[in-house]
């Protein structure tokens, strides 16, 4: 089993920054892919970014490229999402997720088998 616990959400003004964290525990896997997703009220869950844990390869949604950065700390088993130039449209519950597979990074949430409970990010205008 893998446990993922997000933290760092909150209320921020447009143009501001926020850093989300996701602490991973349980089974360890060097070849895992970890990602961030978000879901706004009334909308489907949306891919934000992903990273392959062992080599650091990354992938971003077009909507966040240049504003968000995904990273990880191997020693702390923690995933991060640094968010900058935030917009009201970034308001959502943000989820940390993981899957085990080789190949290109996947943005389909159905491929992710492990999920955190989510953390709310609210961007005010």
MMTF fields as JSON, N, C-alpha, C and O atoms, coordinates in Angstrom:
{
  "mmtfVersion": "1.0.0",
  "mmtfProducer": "UNKNOWN",
  "numBonds": 499,
  "numAtoms": 500,
  "numGroups": 125,
  "numChains": 1,
  "numModels": 1,
  "chainsPerModel": [1],
  "groupsPerChain": [125],
  "chainIdList": ["A"],
  "bondAtomList": [4, 2, 8, 6, 12, 10, 16, 14, 20, 18, 24, 22, 28, 26, 32, 30, 36, 34, 40, 38, 44, 42, 48, 46, 52, 50, 56, 54, 60, 58, 64, 62, 68, 66, 72, 70, 76, 74, 80, 78, 84, 82, 88, 86, 92, 90, 96, 94, 100, 98, 104, 102, 108, 106, 112, 110, 116, 114, 120, 118, 124, 122, 128, 126, 132, 130, 136, 134, 140, 138, 144, 142, 148, 146, 152, 150, 156, 154, 160, 158, 164, 162, 168, 166, 172, 170, 176, 174, 180, 178, 184, 182, 188, 186, 192, 190, 196, 194, 200, 198, 204, 202, 208, 206, 212, 210, 216, 214, 220, 218, 224, 222, 228, 226, 232, 230, 236, 234, 240, 238, 244, 242, 248, 246, 252, 250, 256, 254, 260, 258, 264, 262, 268, 266, 272, 270, 276, 274, 280, 278, 284, 282, 288, 286, 292, 290, 296, 294, 300, 298, 304, 302, 308, 306, 312, 310, 316, 314, 320, 318, 324, 322, 328, 326, 332, 330, 336, 334, 340, 338, 344, 342, 348, 346, 352, 350, 356, 354, 360, 358, 364, 362, 368, 366, 372, 370, 376, 374, 380, 378, 384, 382, 388, 386, 392, 390, 396, 394, 400, 398, 404, 402, 408, 406, 412, 410, 416, 414, 420, 418, 424, 422, 428, 426, 432, 430, 436, 434, 440, 438, 444, 442, 448, 446, 452, 450, 456, 454, 460, 458, 464, 462, 468, 466, 472, 470, 476, 474, 480, 478, 484, 482, 488, 486, 492, 490, 496, 494],
  "bondOrderList": [1, 1, 1, 1, 1, 1, 1, 1, 1, 1, 1, 1, 1, 1, 1, 1, 1, 1, 1, 1, 1, 1, 1, 1, 1, 1, 1, 1, 1, 1, 1, 1, 1, 1, 1, 1, 1, 1, 1, 1, 1, 1, 1, 1, 1, 1, 1, 1, 1, 1, 1, 1, 1, 1, 1, 1, 1, 1, 1, 1, 1, 1, 1, 1, 1, 1, 1, 1, 1, 1, 1, 1, 1, 1, 1, 1, 1, 1, 1, 1, 1, 1, 1, 1, 1, 1, 1, 1, 1, 1, 1, 1, 1, 1, 1, 1, 1, 1, 1, 1, 1, 1, 1, 1, 1, 1, 1, 1, 1, 1, 1, 1, 1, 1, 1, 1, 1, 1, 1, 1, 1, 1, 1, 1],
  "groupList": [{"groupName": "UNK", "atomNameList": ["N", "CA", "C", "O"], "elementList": ["N", "C", "C", "O"], "formalChargeList": [0, 0, 0, 0], "bondAtomList": [1, 0, 2, 1, 3, 2], "bondOrderList": [1, 1, 2], "singleLetterCode": "X", "chemCompType": "L-PEPTIDE LINKING"}],
  "groupTypeList": [0, 0, 0, 0, 0, 0, 0, 0, 0, 0, 0, 0, 0, 0, 0, 0, 0, 0, 0, 0, 0, 0, 0, 0, 0, 0, 0, 0, 0, 0, 0, 0, 0, 0, 0, 0, 0, 0, 0, 0, 0, 0, 0, 0, 0, 0, 0, 0, 0, 0, 0, 0, 0, 0, 0, 0, 0, 0, 0, 0, 0, 0, 0, 0, 0, 0, 0, 0, 0, 0, 0, 0, 0, 0, 0, 0, 0, 0, 0, 0, 0, 0, 0, 0, 0, 0, 0, 0, 0, 0, 0, 0, 0, 0, 0, 0, 0, 0, 0, 0, 0, 0, 0, 0, 0, 0, 0, 0, 0, 0, 0, 0, 0, 0, 0, 0, 0, 0, 0, 0, 0, 0, 0, 0, 0],
  "groupIdList": [1, 2, 3, 4, 5, 6, 7, 8, 9, 10, 11, 12, 13, 14, 15, 16, 17, 18, 19, 20, 21, 22, 23, 24, 25, 26, 27, 28, 29, 30, 31, 32, 33, 34, 35, 36, 37, 38, 39, 40, 41, 42, 43, 44, 45, 46, 47, 48, 49, 50, 51, 52, 53, 54, 55, 56, 57, 58, 59, 60, 61, 62, 63, 64, 65, 66, 67, 68, 69, 70, 71, 72, 73, 74, 75, 76, 77, 78, 79, 80, 81, 82, 83, 84, 85, 86, 87, 88, 89, 90, 91, 92, 93, 94, 95, 96, 97, 98, 99, 100, 101, 102, 103, 104, 105, 106, 107, 108, 109, 110, 111, 112, 113, 114, 115, 116, 117, 118, 119, 120, 121, 122, 123, 124, 125],
  "secStructList": [7, 3, 3, 3, 3, 3, 3, 7, 7, 3, 3, 3, 3, 6, 6, 7, 7, 3, 3, 3, 3, 3, 3, 3, 3, 3, 1, 7, 7, 6, 6, 3, 3, 3, 3, 3, 3, 3, 3, 7, 6, 6, 1, 7, 7, 3, 3, 3, 3, 3, 3, 3, 6, 6, 6, 7, 7, 3, 3, 3, 7, 6, 6, 6, 6, 6, 6, 3, 3, 3, 3, 3, 3, 6, 6, 6, 6, 3, 3, 3, 3, 3, 3, 7, 1, 7, 7, 4, 4, 4, 7, 3, 3, 3, 3, 3, 3, 3, 3, 3, 7, 7, 1, 1, 7, 7, 7, 7, 4, 4, 4, 7, 7, 3, 3, 7, 7, 7, 3, 3, 3, 3, 3, 3, 7],
  "xCoordList": [0.829, 0.0, 0.862, 1.979, 0.334, 1.01, 0.06, -1.116, 0.57, -0.228, 0.336, 1.545, -0.559, -0.176, -0.964, -2.189, -0.248, -0.89, -0.447, 0.73, -1.412, -1.122, -1.209, -1.909, -0.493, -0.579, -0.145, 0.421, -0.42, 0.053, -0.991, -0.697, -2.215, -3.256, -3.661, -3.261, -4.462, -4.919, -5.5, -5.79, -5.663, -6.215, -5.079, -4.258, -5.043, -3.99, -4.594, -5.562, -4.028, -4.514, -3.956, -2.898, -4.68, -4.213, -2.83, -2.554, -1.978, -0.601, 0.348, 1.566, -0.197, 0.616, 1.146, 0.951, 1.824, 2.449, 2.027, 1.598, 2.161, 1.83, 2.609, 2.822, 3.038, 3.71, 2.94, 2.686, 2.575, 1.919, 2.947, 3.935, 2.704, 3.564, 2.726, 1.531, 3.376, 2.712, 3.706, 4.701, 3.422, 4.288, 3.856, 2.691, 4.799, 4.508, 5.077, 6.205, 4.305, 4.775, 4.236, 3.355, 4.793, 4.399, 5.389, 6.6, 4.886, 5.739, 6.566, 6.04, 7.831, 8.684, 8.93, 9.011, 9.048, 9.183, 9.961, 9.489, 11.125, 11.975, 11.487, 11.771, 10.759, 10.329, 8.931, 8.352, 8.391, 7.024, 6.93, 7.91, 5.739, 5.399, 4.435, 3.453, 4.723, 3.829, 3.33, 4.05, 2.085, 1.492, 0.602, 0.251, 0.255, -0.722, -1.907, -1.753, -3.081, -4.319, -5.111, -4.813, -6.114, -6.996, -8.413, -8.659, -9.337, -10.75, -11.488, -11.524, -12.077, -12.898, -14.347, -14.711, -15.187, -16.587, -17.272, -17.185, -17.951, -18.681, -17.84, -18.352, -16.542, -15.652, -14.989, -14.952, -14.47, -13.761, -12.368, -11.814, -11.83, -10.478, -9.504, -9.596, -8.584, -7.716, -6.245, -5.814, -5.496, -4.06, -3.353, -3.669, -2.395, -1.608, -0.145, 0.406, 0.474, 1.894, 2.233, 1.537, 3.316, 3.775, 5.296, 5.932, 5.868, 7.316, 7.644, 7.005, 8.651, 9.124, 10.141, 11.136, 9.873, 10.578, 12.088, 12.844, 12.537, 13.967, 14.816, 15.98, 14.265, 15.089, 14.674, 15.412, 13.505, 13.08, 12.445, 12.237, 12.132, 11.441, 10.09, 9.383, 9.733, 8.491, 7.588, 8.015, 6.313, 5.306, 4.317, 3.965, 3.864, 2.94, 1.741, 1.829, 0.642, -0.497, -0.164, 0.552, -0.685, -0.406, -0.846, -0.222, -1.909, -2.47, -1.563, -1.749, -0.582, 0.275, 1.746, 2.57, 2.085, 3.486, 4.027, 3.381, 5.214, 5.845, 5.418, 6.024, 4.374, 3.898, 4.075, 4.345, 3.925, 4.03, 5.277, 5.703, 5.85, 7.005, 6.794, 6.526, 6.915, 6.823, 8.235, 9.132, 8.419, 9.729, 9.56, 8.464, 10.657, 10.578, 11.859, 12.925, 11.727, 12.862, 12.945, 12.128, 13.936, 14.051, 14.254, 13.68, 15.057, 15.376, 14.152, 14.026, 13.252, 12.065, 10.839, 9.766, 10.991, 9.837, 8.68, 7.529, 8.995, 7.989, 7.977, 9.018, 6.777, 6.527, 6.076, 5.383, 6.468, 6.092, 5.457, 5.69, 4.654, 4.15, 4.275, 3.513, 5.237, 5.407, 4.544, 4.72, 3.605, 2.662, 2.908, 2.964, 3.056, 3.273, 2.324, 1.654, 2.268, 1.37, -0.029, -0.645, -0.506, -1.794, -2.942, -2.942, -3.927, -5.116, -6.349, -6.306, -7.445, -8.681, -9.07, -9.66, -8.751, -9.056, -8.265, -8.595, -7.235, -6.47, -7.155, -6.702, -8.232, -8.962, -9.52, -10.243, -9.185, -9.613, -9.111, -8.328, -9.575, -8.951, -7.823, -8.03, -6.641, -5.47, -5.163, -5.141, -4.93, -4.674, -3.292, -2.832, -2.661, -1.419, -1.781, -2.683, -1.088, -1.406, -0.141, 0.874, -0.218, 0.955, 0.538, -0.544, 1.408, 1.228, 2.598, 3.622, 2.575, 3.805, 3.771, 3.0, 4.607, 4.708, 5.84, 6.163, 6.44, 7.462, 6.792, 5.574, 7.599, 7.037, 6.81, 7.18, 6.201, 5.948, 5.061, 4.245, 5.229, 4.401, 2.951, 2.654, 2.071, 0.653, -0.107, 0.157, -1.052, -1.865, -3.292, -4.079, -3.633, -4.977, -5.116, -4.386, -6.016, -6.145, -6.521, -6.266, -7.12, -7.531, -6.338, -6.486, -5.172, -3.98, -3.3, -2.397, -3.722, -3.107, -3.846, -5.054, -3.121, -3.762, -3.761, -4.476, -2.967, -2.86, -3.178, -2.712, -3.979, -4.432, -4.377, -4.576, -4.098, -4.221, -5.636, -6.501, -5.86, -7.207, -7.529, -8.69, -6.527, -6.74, -6.524, -6.683, -6.156, -5.996, -6.571, -6.345, -7.32, -8.024, -7.086, -6.358, -7.12, -6.417, -7.458, -8.208, -7.5, -8.444, -7.675, -6.907, -7.888, -7.21, -8.253, -9.186, -8.093, -9.051, -8.596, -7.402, -9.573, -9.253, -9.091, -8.822],
  "yCoordList": [-1.194, 0.0, 1.241, 1.242, 2.284, 3.58, 4.609, 4.654, 5.424, 6.51, 7.84, 8.071, 8.698, 10.02, 11.059, 10.987, 12.021, 13.048, 14.418, 14.769, 15.195, 16.533, 17.565, 17.376, 18.641, 19.785, 21.027, 20.936, 22.194, 23.441, 24.259, 25.363, 23.75, 24.533, 25.729, 25.861, 26.6, 27.772, 28.81, 28.548, 30.003, 31.135, 32.082, 32.45, 32.468, 33.361, 34.323, 33.986, 35.51, 36.477, 36.166, 35.551, 36.599, 36.424, 37.046, 38.138, 36.328, 36.762, 36.215, 36.32, 35.635, 35.117, 33.719, 33.145, 33.185, 31.871, 30.984, 31.457, 29.686, 28.701, 27.437, 27.116, 26.716, 25.45, 24.326, 24.368, 23.336, 22.144, 21.047, 20.933, 20.255, 19.114, 17.849, 17.883, 16.728, 15.426, 14.44, 14.077, 14.021, 13.067, 11.648, 11.285, 10.854, 9.477, 8.521, 8.693, 7.531, 6.517, 5.155, 5.044, 4.119, 2.768, 2.172, 2.316, 1.516, 0.891, 1.938, 2.978, 1.678, 2.608, 2.081, 0.869, 2.954, 2.538, 3.587, 4.707, 3.227, 4.198, 4.517, 5.602, 3.604, 3.839, 4.433, 4.496, 4.864, 5.381, 6.719, 7.453, 7.004, 8.33, 8.949, 8.326, 10.173, 10.885, 12.13, 12.77, 12.459, 13.59, 14.426, 14.039, 15.567, 16.457, 16.622, 16.821, 16.534, 16.774, 17.82, 18.106, 18.379, 19.305, 19.14, 18.709, 19.502, 19.399, 20.583, 20.782, 21.368, 22.499, 22.04, 21.045, 22.746, 22.355, 22.255, 23.172, 21.141, 20.951, 20.581, 20.47, 20.387, 20.054, 18.699, 18.194, 18.127, 16.864, 17.078, 18.177, 15.99, 16.057, 16.302, 15.672, 17.214, 17.71, 17.47, 17.715, 16.993, 16.796, 18.137, 19.091, 18.201, 19.421, 19.164, 19.859, 18.182, 17.901, 16.504, 15.946, 15.945, 14.632, 14.588, 15.35, 13.676, 13.51, 12.041, 11.36, 11.556, 10.201, 10.286, 11.005, 9.54, 9.736, 9.556, 10.358, 8.535, 8.219, 9.107, 9.356, 9.589, 10.374, 11.836, 12.657, 12.167, 13.555, 14.084, 15.291, 13.208, 13.641, 14.233, 13.693, 15.348, 16.033, 16.246, 16.204, 16.476, 16.794, 17.753, 17.613, 18.732, 19.743, 19.916, 19.719, 20.285, 20.728, 22.094, 22.886, 22.363, 23.645, 24.821, 25.883, 24.631, 25.725, 26.175, 27.264, 25.348, 25.71, 25.837, 26.203, 25.548, 25.633, 27.03, 28.026, 27.088, 28.369, 29.003, 29.977, 28.459, 29.019, 28.038, 28.446, 26.756, 25.72, 24.874, 24.667, 24.389, 23.493, 22.3, 22.464, 21.109, 19.887, 19.423, 19.485, 18.956, 18.469, 17.445, 17.264, 16.773, 15.79, 15.799, 16.172, 15.379, 15.237, 13.757, 13.24, 13.082, 11.634, 11.288, 10.322, 12.064, 11.767, 11.874, 11.147, 12.782, 13.002, 12.278, 12.331, 11.598, 10.949, 11.929, 11.602, 13.117, 14.171, 14.766, 15.044, 14.949, 15.569, 16.995, 17.28, 17.891, 19.304, 19.817, 19.296, 20.849, 21.613, 23.081, 23.593, 23.75, 25.182, 25.903, 25.742, 26.703, 27.391, 28.881, 29.455, 29.514, 30.948, 31.604, 30.929, 32.921, 33.703, 33.106, 32.895, 32.843, 32.155, 33.005, 34.231, 32.307, 32.943, 32.376, 31.27, 33.125, 32.568, 31.231, 30.389, 31.021, 29.75, 28.579, 27.425, 28.851, 27.773, 27.26, 26.284, 27.904, 27.472, 26.068, 25.802, 25.175, 23.777, 23.007, 23.518, 21.781, 20.842, 20.166, 19.634, 20.191, 19.606, 18.253, 18.101, 17.278, 15.912, 15.452, 15.763, 14.721, 14.034, 12.59, 11.998, 12.033, 10.68, 9.988, 10.633, 8.657, 7.898, 6.643, 6.099, 6.193, 4.896, 4.29, 4.972, 2.982, 2.241, 1.693, 0.783, 2.246, 1.733, 2.454, 3.594, 1.791, 2.419, 3.133, 3.064, 3.815, 4.454, 5.941, 6.491, 6.593, 8.035, 8.389, 7.581, 9.595, 10.047, 10.169, 10.664, 9.708, 9.615, 10.749, 11.084, 11.342, 12.403, 11.954, 12.721, 10.723, 10.191, 9.787, 8.907, 10.393, 10.063, 8.6, 8.074, 7.939, 6.544, 5.603, 4.479, 6.036, 5.217, 5.31, 4.529, 6.244, 6.453, 5.632, 5.785, 4.769, 3.855, 4.315, 3.762, 5.319, 5.805, 7.298, 8.064, 7.689, 9.079, 9.565, 8.805, 10.865, 11.508, 12.014, 11.814, 12.675, 13.126, 14.494, 14.9, 15.196, 16.504, 17.659, 17.524, 18.802, 20.029, 21.178, 21.271, 22.05, 23.128, 24.302, 24.754, 24.782, 26.001, 26.98, 26.668, 28.159, 29.182, 30.439, 30.963, 30.92, 32.118, 33.219, 33.094, 34.279, 35.377, 36.433, 36.655, 37.07, 38.091, 39.464, 40.435],
  "zCoordList": [0.0, 0.0, 0.0, 0.516, -0.579, -0.617, -0.04, -0.399, 0.841, 1.389, 0.901, 0.93, 0.459, -0.036, 0.749, 0.843, 1.307, 2.112, 1.619, 1.702, 1.102, 0.609, 1.725, 2.719, 1.537, 2.44, 1.673, 0.583, 2.264, 1.679, 0.971, 0.513, 0.864, 0.221, 1.063, 2.22, 0.461, 1.196, 0.27, -0.898, 0.825, 0.087, -0.293, 0.547, -1.554, -2.029, -3.042, -3.724, -3.14, -4.116, -5.506, -5.646, -6.509, -7.89, -8.055, -7.559, -8.759, -8.938, -7.893, -8.04, -6.847, -5.756, -6.016, -7.088, -5.0, -5.106, -3.948, -2.896, -4.175, -3.149, -3.466, -4.635, -2.437, -2.669, -1.997, -0.794, -2.772, -2.247, -2.008, -2.735, -0.994, -0.693, -0.658, -0.364, -0.965, -0.9, -0.296, -0.923, 0.911, 1.596, 1.247, 1.412, 0.765, 0.381, 1.418, 1.879, 1.777, 2.725, 2.31, 1.458, 2.94, 2.602, 1.626, 1.793, 0.629, -0.37, -1.1, -1.499, -1.274, -2.003, -3.413, -3.611, -4.374, -5.755, -6.521, -6.719, -6.938, -7.614, -9.015, -9.523, -9.663, -11.038, -11.128, -12.212, -10.01, -10.01, -10.732, -10.865, -11.185, -11.678, -10.681, -10.278, -10.293, -9.385, -10.08, -10.846, -9.797, -10.484, -9.594, -8.48, -10.112, -9.487, -10.429, -11.634, -9.844, -10.567, -9.789, -8.629, -10.438, -9.738, -10.244, -11.37, -9.364, -9.72, -9.137, -7.923, -10.027, -9.628, -9.544, -10.171, -8.778, -8.653, -10.012, -10.828, -10.248, -11.481, -12.681, -13.794, -12.461, -13.578, -13.347, -12.225, -14.421, -14.317, -13.725, -13.752, -13.192, -12.666, -13.82, -14.874, -13.602, -14.671, -14.322, -13.196, -15.294, -15.119, -14.983, -15.694, -14.064, -13.872, -14.25, -15.103, -13.626, -13.872, -13.378, -12.529, -13.92, -13.485, -13.534, -14.262, -12.742, -12.699, -12.489, -11.688, -13.22, -12.965, -11.838, -11.932, -10.77, -9.512, -9.634, -9.086, -10.331, -10.29, -11.2, -10.888, -12.316, -13.24, -13.328, -13.873, -12.8, -12.764, -14.032, -14.158, -14.976, -16.198, -15.822, -14.971, -16.46, -16.105, -17.315, -18.468, -16.99, -18.002, -17.373, -16.201, -18.153, -17.633, -18.563, -19.774, -17.963, -18.746, -19.339, -18.726, -20.529, -21.177, -20.312, -20.333, -19.561, -18.768, -17.627, -17.084, -17.256, -16.122, -16.509, -15.671, -17.743, -18.182, -17.955, -18.281, -17.395, -17.122, -15.816, -15.369, -15.195, -13.912, -12.756, -11.626, -13.037, -12.004, -12.244, -13.381, -11.139, -11.226, -10.307, -9.117, -10.857, -10.06, -9.737, -10.578, -8.505, -8.091, -6.986, -6.456, -6.64, -5.551, -4.744, -5.233, -3.491, -2.584, -2.239, -1.477, -2.804, -2.591, -1.123, -0.621, -0.451, 0.951, 1.843, 2.828, 1.494, 2.322, 1.767, 2.368, 0.62, -0.029, -0.188, 0.102, -0.647, -0.749, -2.147, -2.742, -2.645, -3.937, -3.702, -2.726, -4.595, -4.457, -5.745, -6.836, -5.575, -6.701, -6.333, -5.514, -6.942, -6.739, -7.756, -8.964, -7.255, -8.123, -8.054, -6.967, -9.208, -9.261, -10.237, -11.02, -10.188, -11.07, -11.059, -12.104, -9.871, -9.741, -10.252, -10.142, -10.819, -11.37, -10.683, -10.145, -10.697, -10.123, -10.743, -10.066, -12.02, -12.683, -12.111, -12.385, -11.328, -10.692, -9.427, -8.829, -9.021, -7.838, -8.025, -8.986, -7.108, -7.21, -5.992, -5.191, -5.874, -4.948, -5.71, -6.8, -5.135, -5.773, -5.142, -3.92, -6.013, -5.577, -6.021, -7.12, -5.154, -5.46, -5.846, -5.252, -6.827, -7.278, -7.769, -8.031, -7.891, -8.327, -9.086, -8.864, -9.98, -10.631, -10.897, -10.895, -11.126, -11.375, -12.784, -13.086, -13.646, -15.01, -15.709, -15.374, -16.677, -17.498, -18.669, -18.838, -19.47, -20.648, -20.439, -19.402, -21.423, -21.335, -20.148, -19.705, -19.645, -18.528, -18.978, -20.065, -18.119, -18.443, -17.775, -16.621, -18.5, -17.918, -17.625, -17.07, -17.992, -17.761, -16.295, -15.84, -15.555, -14.123, -13.882, -12.799, -14.865, -14.672, -14.561, -14.082, -14.99, -14.898, -13.533, -13.234, -12.722, -11.417, -10.372, -10.19, -9.696, -8.759, -7.317, -6.482, -7.026, -5.653, -5.628, -6.471, -4.645, -4.554, -3.113, -2.166, -2.98, -1.686, -1.502, -2.355, -0.37, -0.026, -0.621, -0.641, -1.099, -1.715, -0.757, 0.457, -1.33, -0.551, -1.374, -2.58, -0.699, -1.389, -1.66, -0.775, -2.893, -3.275, -3.795, -4.719, -3.2, -3.616, -3.975, -3.168, -5.194, -5.673, -5.828, -6.622, -5.078, -5.124, -6.132, -6.333, -6.754, -7.772, -7.15, -7.858]
}
